CSV table of C-alpha atoms in Angstrom, one decimal:
chain,number,residue,atom,x,y,z
O,1,MET,CA,-3.0,25.5,48.1
O,2,GLY,CA,-5.3,26.6,51.0
O,3,ASP,CA,-8.4,25.4,49.1
O,4,GLN,CA,-10.0,24.1,52.3
O,5,TYR,CA,-10.4,27.7,53.6
O,6,PHE,CA,-12.6,28.9,50.8
O,7,GLU,CA,-16.2,28.2,50.0
O,8,GLU,CA,-16.6,27.3,46.4
O,9,ARG,CA,-19.1,29.4,44.5
O,10,LYS,CA,-21.3,28.2,41.7
O,11,ILE,CA,-20.3,30.0,38.5
O,12,ALA,CA,-22.9,30.6,35.8
O,13,ASN,CA,-22.8,28.1,32.9
O,14,ASN,CA,-22.2,30.9,30.4
O,15,THR,CA,-19.0,32.1,32.2
O,16,PRO,CA,-15.9,30.1,31.4
O,17,ILE,CA,-13.8,29.1,34.5
O,18,VAL,CA,-10.1,29.5,34.2
O,19,ILE,CA,-7.9,28.1,36.9
O,20,TRP,CA,-4.3,29.2,37.5
O,21,TRP,CA,-3.0,25.8,38.4
O,22,THR,CA,0.2,27.4,39.6
O,23,PRO,CA,-1.1,30.1,42.0
O,24,PHE,CA,0.8,32.9,40.3
O,25,THR,CA,-1.8,35.7,40.7
O,26,MET,CA,-3.0,34.7,44.2
O,27,ASP,CA,-6.5,35.3,42.9
O,28,MET,CA,-8.9,33.2,45.0
O,29,GLY,CA,-11.7,34.0,42.5
O,30,SER,CA,-12.8,37.0,40.5
O,31,TYR,CA,-14.8,37.8,37.4
O,32,LYS,CA,-12.9,39.7,34.8
O,33,GLU,CA,-14.6,41.5,32.0
O,34,CYS,CA,-12.3,42.1,29.0
O,35,ARG,CA,-13.1,45.4,27.4
O,36,ASN,CA,-12.1,44.5,23.9
O,37,ILE,CA,-14.7,41.7,23.7
O,38,LYS,CA,-17.1,42.7,26.5
O,39,LYS,CA,-17.2,39.2,27.8
O,40,THR,CA,-16.5,37.8,31.2
O,41,CYS,CA,-14.5,34.9,32.5
O,42,PHE,CA,-14.0,33.7,36.1
O,43,PHE,CA,-10.3,33.4,37.1
O,44,THR,CA,-9.1,31.6,40.3
O,45,ASN,CA,-6.2,29.7,41.8
O,46,ILE,CA,-8.5,27.5,43.8
O,47,ARG,CA,-8.3,24.0,42.2
O,48,ARG,CA,-11.6,22.9,43.6
O,49,TYR,CA,-13.3,24.8,40.8
O,50,ARG,CA,-12.1,22.0,38.5
O,51,SER,CA,-15.2,20.0,39.4
O,52,GLN,CA,-17.6,22.6,37.8
O,53,SER,CA,-18.9,21.8,34.3
O,54,ASN,CA,-17.9,25.2,32.8
O,55,LEU,CA,-14.2,24.8,33.5
O,56,LYS,CA,-12.5,25.6,30.3
O,57,ALA,CA,-8.8,26.3,30.8
O,58,PHE,CA,-5.8,25.9,33.1
O,59,LEU,CA,-3.0,28.5,33.2
O,60,PHE,CA,0.5,27.8,34.3
O,61,TYR,CA,3.4,30.1,35.3
O,62,GLY,CA,6.5,28.7,33.8
O,63,THR,CA,8.9,28.9,36.7
O,64,ASP,CA,6.5,26.8,38.8
O,65,PHE,CA,5.5,24.3,36.1
O,66,SER,CA,6.2,20.7,37.1
O,67,LEU,CA,5.4,17.6,35.2
O,68,TYR,CA,4.5,15.7,38.4
O,69,ASP,CA,1.8,18.3,39.3
O,70,LEU,CA,-0.5,18.7,36.4
O,71,PRO,CA,-4.3,18.4,36.0
O,72,LEU,CA,-4.3,14.9,34.5
O,73,PRO,CA,-5.9,13.1,32.9
O,74,ARG,CA,-6.4,16.0,30.4
O,75,LEU,CA,-9.8,16.4,28.8
O,76,ASP,CA,-10.3,17.4,25.2
O,77,LEU,CA,-12.4,20.4,26.2
O,78,GLU,CA,-9.7,21.9,28.5
O,79,ASP,CA,-7.2,24.4,27.1
O,80,TRP,CA,-3.8,25.0,28.7
O,81,GLY,CA,-2.0,28.3,28.7
O,82,LEU,CA,1.6,29.2,29.6
O,83,LEU,CA,2.9,32.5,30.9
O,84,HIS,CA,6.7,32.5,31.2
O,85,GLU,CA,8.6,35.8,30.8
O,86,GLU,CA,11.6,34.9,32.9
O,87,SER,CA,15.0,33.4,32.2
O,88,PRO,CA,15.3,30.1,30.3
O,89,LYS,CA,17.4,28.9,33.2
O,90,ASN,CA,14.3,28.8,35.5
O,91,ASN,CA,12.8,25.8,33.7
O,92,TYR,CA,14.5,24.0,30.8
O,93,LEU,CA,11.4,21.9,30.1
O,94,PHE,CA,10.1,24.6,27.7
O,95,SER,CA,13.1,24.1,25.4
O,96,PHE,CA,11.5,20.9,24.0
O,97,GLU,CA,8.8,20.6,21.3
O,98,LYS,CA,6.5,18.2,23.0
O,99,ILE,CA,6.3,20.2,26.1
O,100,MET,CA,5.4,23.4,24.2
O,101,ASN,CA,2.8,21.4,22.2
O,102,LEU,CA,0.9,20.9,25.5
O,103,PHE,CA,-0.1,24.6,25.5
O,104,ASN,CA,-2.9,26.3,23.5
O,105,HIS,CA,-2.1,29.8,24.5
O,106,THR,CA,1.3,31.5,25.4
O,107,ALA,CA,2.8,34.7,26.7
O,108,THR,CA,6.6,34.5,26.6
O,109,PHE,CA,9.5,36.8,25.6
O,110,LYS,CA,9.5,35.2,22.2
O,111,ARG,CA,7.9,37.3,19.5
O,112,GLU,CA,6.3,34.1,18.0
O,113,SER,CA,4.2,33.6,21.2
O,114,ASP,CA,0.5,34.6,21.2
O,115,LEU,CA,1.3,37.5,23.5
O,116,PRO,CA,4.9,38.5,22.9
O,117,LEU,CA,6.7,40.1,25.9
O,118,LEU,CA,9.9,41.0,24.1
O,119,THR,CA,9.8,44.6,25.3
O,120,GLN,CA,8.7,43.8,28.9
O,121,TYR,CA,11.6,45.8,30.4
O,122,LEU,CA,11.4,48.8,28.1
O,123,THR,CA,9.4,51.6,29.6
O,124,SER,CA,9.0,53.8,26.6
O,125,ILE,CA,10.7,55.2,23.4
O,126,GLU,CA,10.9,58.5,25.2
O,127,ASP,CA,13.1,57.0,27.9
O,128,LEU,CA,15.5,55.7,25.3
O,129,GLU,CA,15.8,59.2,23.8
O,130,SER,CA,16.0,60.9,27.2
O,131,THR,CA,19.2,62.9,28.0
O,132,GLU,CA,18.4,63.0,31.7
O,133,PHE,CA,21.5,61.0,32.6
O,134,LEU,CA,23.6,61.5,29.5
O,135,VAL,CA,27.1,62.6,30.3
O,136,PRO,CA,29.1,64.5,27.6
O,137,VAL,CA,31.9,62.5,26.1
O,138,LYS,CA,34.5,65.0,27.2
O,139,ASP,CA,33.3,64.5,30.8
O,140,LYS,CA,33.5,60.8,30.4
O,141,ASN,CA,37.1,61.1,29.3
O,142,LEU,CA,37.8,63.3,32.3
O,143,PHE,CA,36.3,60.8,34.7
O,144,GLN,CA,38.7,58.2,33.4
O,145,VAL,CA,41.6,60.4,34.4
O,146,GLU,CA,40.4,62.2,37.5
O,147,GLU,CA,38.4,59.4,39.1
O,148,ASN,CA,40.4,56.6,37.6
O,149,LEU,CA,37.3,55.0,36.1
O,150,ALA,CA,37.6,52.2,33.6
O,151,PRO,CA,36.1,52.6,30.2
O,152,ILE,CA,33.8,49.7,31.0
O,153,ALA,CA,31.4,49.0,33.9
O,154,TYR,CA,30.1,45.5,34.9
O,155,ILE,CA,27.3,45.1,37.4
O,156,GLN,CA,26.4,41.5,38.2
O,157,SER,CA,25.8,39.5,41.4
O,158,ASP,CA,24.4,36.3,39.9
O,159,CYS,CA,27.7,34.7,39.3
O,160,ASN,CA,26.8,31.1,38.2
O,161,THR,CA,24.8,31.4,35.1
O,162,PRO,CA,24.2,29.3,31.9
O,163,SER,CA,25.6,32.1,29.7
O,164,ASP,CA,29.0,31.7,31.4
O,165,ARG,CA,29.4,35.5,31.2
O,166,ASP,CA,31.9,35.8,34.0
O,167,ILE,CA,34.4,33.6,32.2
O,168,TYR,CA,34.2,35.9,29.2
O,169,VAL,CA,34.5,39.1,31.3
O,170,LYS,CA,37.4,37.7,33.3
O,171,ALA,CA,39.2,37.1,30.0
O,172,LEU,CA,38.3,40.6,28.7
O,173,MET,CA,39.8,42.1,31.9
O,174,LYS,CA,43.3,40.9,30.8
O,175,TYR,CA,43.2,43.3,27.9
O,176,ILE,CA,41.2,46.3,29.0
O,177,LYS,CA,40.2,47.8,32.4
O,178,VAL,CA,36.7,46.9,33.7
O,179,ASP,CA,35.2,48.2,36.9
O,180,SER,CA,33.0,45.5,38.4
O,181,TYR,CA,30.6,46.7,41.1
O,182,GLY,CA,28.6,43.5,41.8
O,183,LYS,CA,29.6,40.3,43.6
O,184,CYS,CA,30.8,38.8,40.4
O,185,LEU,CA,34.5,39.6,39.7
O,186,HIS,CA,34.1,42.4,42.2
O,187,ASN,CA,36.9,45.1,42.1
O,188,LYS,CA,35.1,48.3,42.9
O,189,ASP,CA,32.6,49.4,45.5
O,190,LEU,CA,29.5,51.5,45.1
O,191,PRO,CA,28.9,54.3,47.6
O,192,LYS,CA,27.8,52.9,51.0
O,193,ASN,CA,24.3,54.5,50.7
O,194,LEU,CA,23.5,52.3,47.7
O,195,ASN,CA,24.5,49.1,49.5
O,196,GLN,CA,24.3,47.2,46.1
O,197,ALA,CA,20.7,46.4,46.9
O,198,VAL,CA,18.3,45.6,44.1
O,199,VAL,CA,16.2,48.7,44.7
O,200,SER,CA,19.4,50.8,44.3
O,201,MET,CA,20.0,49.4,40.9
O,202,ASN,CA,17.0,51.4,39.7
O,203,SER,CA,17.8,54.5,41.6
O,204,LYS,CA,18.8,57.8,40.0
O,205,GLU,CA,22.0,57.8,42.2
O,206,PHE,CA,23.1,54.5,40.7
O,207,TYR,CA,22.2,55.6,37.1
O,208,LYS,CA,24.4,58.7,37.6
O,209,ILE,CA,27.4,56.6,38.6
O,210,ILE,CA,27.1,54.2,35.7
O,211,ALA,CA,26.4,57.0,33.2
O,212,LYS,CA,29.9,58.2,33.7
O,213,TYR,CA,31.2,55.1,31.9
O,214,LYS,CA,31.5,54.9,28.1
O,215,PHE,CA,30.5,51.2,28.0
O,216,VAL,CA,28.4,48.9,30.1
O,217,LEU,CA,28.5,45.1,29.8
O,218,ALA,CA,24.9,44.0,29.2
O,219,MET,CA,25.2,40.2,29.3
O,220,GLU,CA,22.2,38.1,30.0
O,221,ASN,CA,22.2,35.1,32.4
O,222,ALA,CA,21.0,32.8,29.6
O,223,VAL,CA,21.1,32.9,25.9
O,224,CYS,CA,17.9,32.6,23.9
O,225,ASP,CA,16.4,34.5,21.0
O,226,ASP,CA,14.4,37.5,22.2
O,227,TYR,CA,15.4,37.1,25.8
O,228,VAL,CA,16.3,40.8,26.5
O,229,THR,CA,16.2,42.3,29.9
O,230,GLU,CA,16.7,45.7,31.7
O,231,LYS,CA,20.5,45.3,31.2
O,232,LEU,CA,20.3,46.3,27.6
O,233,TRP,CA,17.6,49.0,28.0
O,234,ARG,CA,19.2,50.6,31.1
O,235,SER,CA,22.5,51.1,29.2
O,236,PHE,CA,20.7,52.9,26.4
O,237,TYR,CA,18.6,54.9,28.9
O,238,ILE,CA,21.6,56.3,30.8
O,239,GLY,CA,23.7,56.9,27.6
O,240,ALA,CA,26.4,54.3,27.9
O,241,VAL,CA,27.1,52.0,24.9
O,242,PRO,CA,26.0,48.4,25.8
O,243,ILE,CA,28.4,45.5,25.1
O,244,VAL,CA,25.9,42.7,24.5
O,245,TYR,CA,25.7,39.0,24.9
O,246,GLY,CA,22.3,37.2,24.9
O,247,SER,CA,19.7,37.1,22.2
O,248,SER,CA,21.1,36.6,18.7
O,249,LYS,CA,18.2,38.9,17.5
O,250,SER,CA,18.9,41.8,19.8
O,251,LYS,CA,20.4,43.8,17.0
O,252,GLU,CA,16.9,43.9,15.5
O,253,ILE,CA,15.6,46.0,18.3
O,254,TYR,CA,18.4,48.5,19.0
O,255,PRO,CA,17.4,52.1,18.8
O,256,ASP,CA,19.2,52.4,15.5
O,257,THR,CA,21.7,50.3,13.5
O,258,GLY,CA,25.1,50.1,15.2
O,259,THR,CA,24.2,51.5,18.6
O,260,ALA,CA,25.5,48.6,20.6
O,261,ILE,CA,28.4,46.2,20.4
O,262,ASP,CA,27.9,42.4,20.3
O,263,ILE,CA,30.7,40.3,21.7
O,264,LEU,CA,30.1,37.6,19.1
O,265,ASP,CA,31.1,40.0,16.3
O,266,PHE,CA,34.6,39.6,17.6
O,267,ASN,CA,36.8,36.5,17.5
O,268,SER,CA,38.1,36.9,21.0
O,269,PRO,CA,38.0,39.1,24.1
O,270,LYS,CA,41.4,40.4,23.0
O,271,GLU,CA,40.0,41.5,19.6
O,272,LEU,CA,37.0,43.2,21.3
O,273,ALA,CA,39.3,45.0,23.8
O,274,GLU,CA,41.4,46.3,20.9
O,275,TYR,CA,38.3,47.7,19.3
O,276,LEU,CA,37.0,49.2,22.5
O,277,THR,CA,40.4,50.8,23.2
O,278,GLU,CA,40.3,52.4,19.8
O,279,LEU,CA,36.7,53.6,20.2
O,280,ASN,CA,37.5,55.0,23.6
O,281,GLN,CA,40.0,57.3,22.0
O,282,ASN,CA,37.8,58.4,19.1
O,283,ASP,CA,35.1,60.7,20.4
O,284,THR,CA,33.5,61.2,17.0
O,285,LYS,CA,33.1,57.5,16.4
O,286,TYR,CA,31.9,57.0,19.9
O,287,LYS,CA,29.3,59.7,19.7
O,288,ASN,CA,27.8,58.0,16.7
O,289,TYR,CA,26.7,55.1,18.9
O,290,LEU,CA,24.6,57.5,20.9
O,291,ARG,CA,23.1,59.4,18.0
O,292,PHE,CA,19.6,58.3,19.0
O,293,LYS,CA,20.0,60.7,22.0
O,294,ARG,CA,20.1,63.6,19.7
O,295,LYS,CA,17.1,65.3,17.9
O,296,ASN,CA,16.7,62.5,15.4
O,297,GLY,CA,15.8,60.0,18.1
O,298,VAL,CA,15.1,56.3,17.7
O,299,LYS,CA,15.0,55.3,14.1
O,300,ASN,CA,14.5,51.5,14.2
O,301,PRO,CA,11.1,50.9,12.5
O,302,LEU,CA,10.6,47.5,14.2
O,303,LEU,CA,11.2,48.8,17.7
O,304,LEU,CA,8.9,51.8,17.0
O,305,GLU,CA,6.2,49.4,15.7
O,306,LEU,CA,6.5,47.0,18.7
O,307,MET,CA,6.1,49.9,21.1
O,308,SER,CA,3.3,51.6,19.3
O,309,LYS,CA,1.3,48.3,19.1
O,310,ARG,CA,2.0,47.2,22.7
O,311,LYS,CA,-1.3,47.3,24.5
O,312,TRP,CA,-0.1,46.3,28.0
O,313,GLY,CA,1.8,48.6,30.3
O,314,ILE,CA,4.5,48.1,32.9
O,315,ASN,CA,5.2,49.4,36.4
O,316,ASN,CA,1.6,49.1,37.6
O,317,ASP,CA,0.1,50.9,34.6
O,318,ARG,CA,-3.6,50.9,35.7
O,319,GLU,CA,-4.8,52.4,32.4
O,320,LYS,CA,-3.3,49.8,30.1
O,321,GLY,CA,-3.2,46.9,32.5
O,322,SER,CA,-0.4,44.4,32.9
O,323,TYR,CA,0.6,41.7,30.5
O,324,ILE,CA,-0.9,39.3,33.0
O,325,ASP,CA,-4.3,41.0,32.5
O,326,HIS,CA,-3.9,40.9,28.7
O,327,PHE,CA,-2.9,37.3,28.7
O,328,GLU,CA,-6.0,36.4,30.8
O,329,CYS,CA,-8.1,38.3,28.3
O,330,LEU,CA,-6.5,36.7,25.3
O,331,VAL,CA,-7.5,33.3,26.8
O,332,CYS,CA,-10.9,34.5,27.8
O,333,GLU,CA,-11.6,35.9,24.3
O,334,ARG,CA,-10.5,32.6,22.6
O,335,LEU,CA,-12.7,30.6,25.0
O,336,HIS,CA,-15.7,32.7,24.2
O,337,GLN,CA,-15.0,32.5,20.4
O,338,ASN,CA,-15.2,28.7,20.7
O,339,LEU,CA,-18.3,28.8,22.8
O,340,GLY,CA,-19.9,30.9,20.0
O,341,ARG,CA,-18.8,28.4,17.4
O,342,ILE,CA,-20.1,25.5,19.3
O,343,LYS,CA,-23.4,27.3,19.8
O,344,ASN,CA,-23.7,27.9,16.1
O,345,GLY,CA,-22.9,24.2,15.2
O,346,GLU,CA,-19.4,25.0,14.0
O,347,THR,CA,-16.2,23.2,14.8
O,348,LYS,CA,-14.1,24.8,17.6
O,349,VAL,CA,-10.7,26.2,16.8
O,350,THR,CA,-7.7,24.5,18.5
O,351,TRP,CA,-4.6,26.6,19.0
O,352,GLN,CA,-1.4,24.8,19.7
O,353,ALA,CA,2.0,26.2,20.7
O,354,ASN,CA,5.3,25.0,19.3
O,355,LYS,CA,8.9,25.2,20.1
O,356,GLN,CA,9.2,28.7,18.5
O,357,HIS,CA,7.0,30.0,21.4
O,358,PHE,CA,9.8,29.5,23.8
O,359,GLY,CA,12.4,26.8,22.9
O,360,CYS,CA,15.9,27.8,23.8
O,361,PRO,CA,19.2,26.1,22.9
O,362,SER,CA,21.3,24.1,25.4
O,363,PRO,CA,23.8,26.2,27.3
O,364,TYR,CA,27.1,27.1,25.6
O,365,THR,CA,30.3,27.7,27.5
O,366,PHE,CA,33.5,29.8,27.1
O,367,SER,CA,37.0,28.6,27.4
O,368,GLU,CA,39.3,30.3,29.9
O,369,GLU,CA,40.5,32.5,27.0
O,370,GLY,CA,36.9,33.7,26.4
O,371,ILE,CA,36.4,31.7,23.2
O,372,LEU,CA,32.9,30.4,22.7
O,373,LEU,CA,33.0,26.7,22.5
O,374,ASN,CA,31.0,24.7,20.0
O,375,GLN,CA,27.6,23.2,20.9
O,376,PRO,CA,28.4,20.6,23.6
O,377,ASP,CA,28.5,16.9,22.8
O,378,ASN,CA,25.3,15.8,24.5
O,379,SER,CA,26.7,12.3,24.9
O,380,ASN,CA,29.1,13.5,27.6
O,381,TYR,CA,28.0,13.8,31.2
O,382,VAL,CA,29.4,17.0,32.8
O,383,PRO,CA,28.4,17.1,36.4
O,384,ASN,CA,27.2,20.2,38.2
O,385,ASN,CA,26.6,22.6,35.4
O,386,PHE,CA,23.6,23.9,33.5
O,387,LEU,CA,24.1,21.6,30.6
O,388,THR,CA,23.3,18.7,33.0
O,389,SER,CA,20.1,20.5,34.0
O,390,TYR,CA,19.2,20.9,30.4
O,391,GLN,CA,19.9,17.2,29.7
O,392,PHE,CA,17.8,16.3,32.8
O,393,GLY,CA,14.9,18.3,31.5
O,394,TYR,CA,15.1,16.5,28.2
O,395,VAL,CA,15.0,13.1,29.9
O,396,GLN,CA,12.3,14.0,32.3
O,397,GLN,CA,9.9,15.1,29.6
O,398,LYS,CA,10.7,12.0,27.5
O,399,VAL,CA,9.9,9.8,30.5
O,400,PHE,CA,6.7,11.8,31.2
O,401,PHE,CA,5.4,11.4,27.6
O,402,ASP,CA,6.5,7.8,27.2
O,403,LYS,CA,5.1,6.5,30.5
O,404,TYR,CA,2.6,8.8,32.0
O,405,TYR,CA,0.9,11.4,29.9
O,406,ASN,CA,-1.4,9.2,27.9
O,407,THR,CA,-2.4,7.0,30.8
O,408,ASN,CA,-5.2,7.6,33.3
O,409,LEU,CA,-2.6,8.2,36.0
O,410,THR,CA,-3.8,10.9,38.4
O,411,ASN,CA,-1.3,10.6,41.2
O,412,LEU,CA,2.1,10.9,39.6
O,413,THR,CA,4.6,12.0,42.3
O,414,TYR,CA,7.8,13.9,42.3
O,415,LYS,CA,9.6,10.8,43.6
O,416,THR,CA,8.3,8.5,41.0
O,417,LEU,CA,9.2,10.8,38.1
O,418,HIS,CA,12.5,11.8,39.5
O,419,LEU,CA,13.7,8.2,40.0
O,420,GLU,CA,12.6,7.2,36.5
O,421,THR,CA,14.4,10.3,35.1
O,422,LEU,CA,17.6,9.6,37.0
O,423,LYS,CA,17.7,6.0,35.8
O,424,PHE,CA,17.2,7.0,32.1
O,425,HIS,CA,19.6,9.9,32.4
O,426,ARG,CA,22.4,7.6,33.5
O,427,GLU,CA,21.7,5.3,30.6
O,428,LEU,CA,21.7,8.1,28.0
O,429,PHE,CA,24.4,10.5,29.3
O,430,ILE,CA,26.6,9.2,32.1
O,431,SER,CA,27.4,6.0,30.3
O,432,GLY,CA,28.5,8.1,27.3
O,433,LYS,CA,27.3,5.5,24.9
O,434,ASN,CA,24.7,7.6,23.1
O,435,LYS,CA,24.7,10.9,21.3
O,436,ILE,CA,21.3,12.5,21.8
O,437,ASP,CA,19.6,15.1,19.7
O,438,LEU,CA,18.0,17.3,22.4
O,439,LYS,CA,14.7,18.3,20.7
């Protein structure tokens, strides 16, 4: 942590100290005044501040959260906060109720969290309505003939994911042409100047290439309600119809009803391909998917409300601040509210998260024909896949709560917890004797 290189300051007793236990912000120590409450908290990633009497909260970044590295034993006066806007595959621990109950304050992609980050990848309503990259349908038709473009583009280089998207796309390719530019199912090269680098994925040159396509596969690496990334918004932005797999609630935030295509609305890739082939040949019907690009614009009241009420900005918006700033201020405000209650002889309020603040289902898989398989039988051990990781997360948190959380243990190690988890995991899953309800 580098704590030994920094001299600890004495923080005034009326200023709550908040420690980022996982050093996400790299903030060695700074006072932050939150404008909406005109109160100050001291934020730091230096753990030595834990010894000061006005320590009030620990914050954790989800990807780096580990059960063997927590500020235990936990004191009643210490709040815990979770920031986790990334993919569910980064840490399956948050899929389970008792883990989420650890936290008092949350900022996740779920709209039920204290600071919902559902629209974290959407720049603005104006960008959705923009026609900067919109290619007329007649030109898209021409590109399919003159440049031999497929109706559909696929751009992925993360090829081993819990959503199993490549299996579905591979099956879809049997029935309709798909141009795949990324490392996954690669069959078409980008111009050499783009080099398929991450920065190029956000370049105007890349947008102009993908905008030539009628459809873009917008499939997330993991499936969870409200987990929506740039894949969806980029398709809308450039004026290509997204073919979606991810959040079951994504339809609720489309620019308008029927402006994207969900693969789960079709019984098979073959059925989807038949619909896309028909739509590819019907310009009038296709244009209706992009009607939000015309003068009427975005009509979805929920999306308009979400964006109008969003107080934080993206892309280094100094005026609004980031969602990290706003999460810190949410925690700071709540801490000061409770300090005021205690000062007035009132009972402090205790906030507690639940599974709805993040909890995601165990990974599903597709058959080779692209048919979504039923929820896996959790009594079966399937090695080397994401279901195993999910099962392991379940077992690890069970071992943690059963054996360690309510003890005075202060030196739980990775090795101790890992070995206990492996043993219990074998008993529950590899033996195949038990069916487990993973909650």
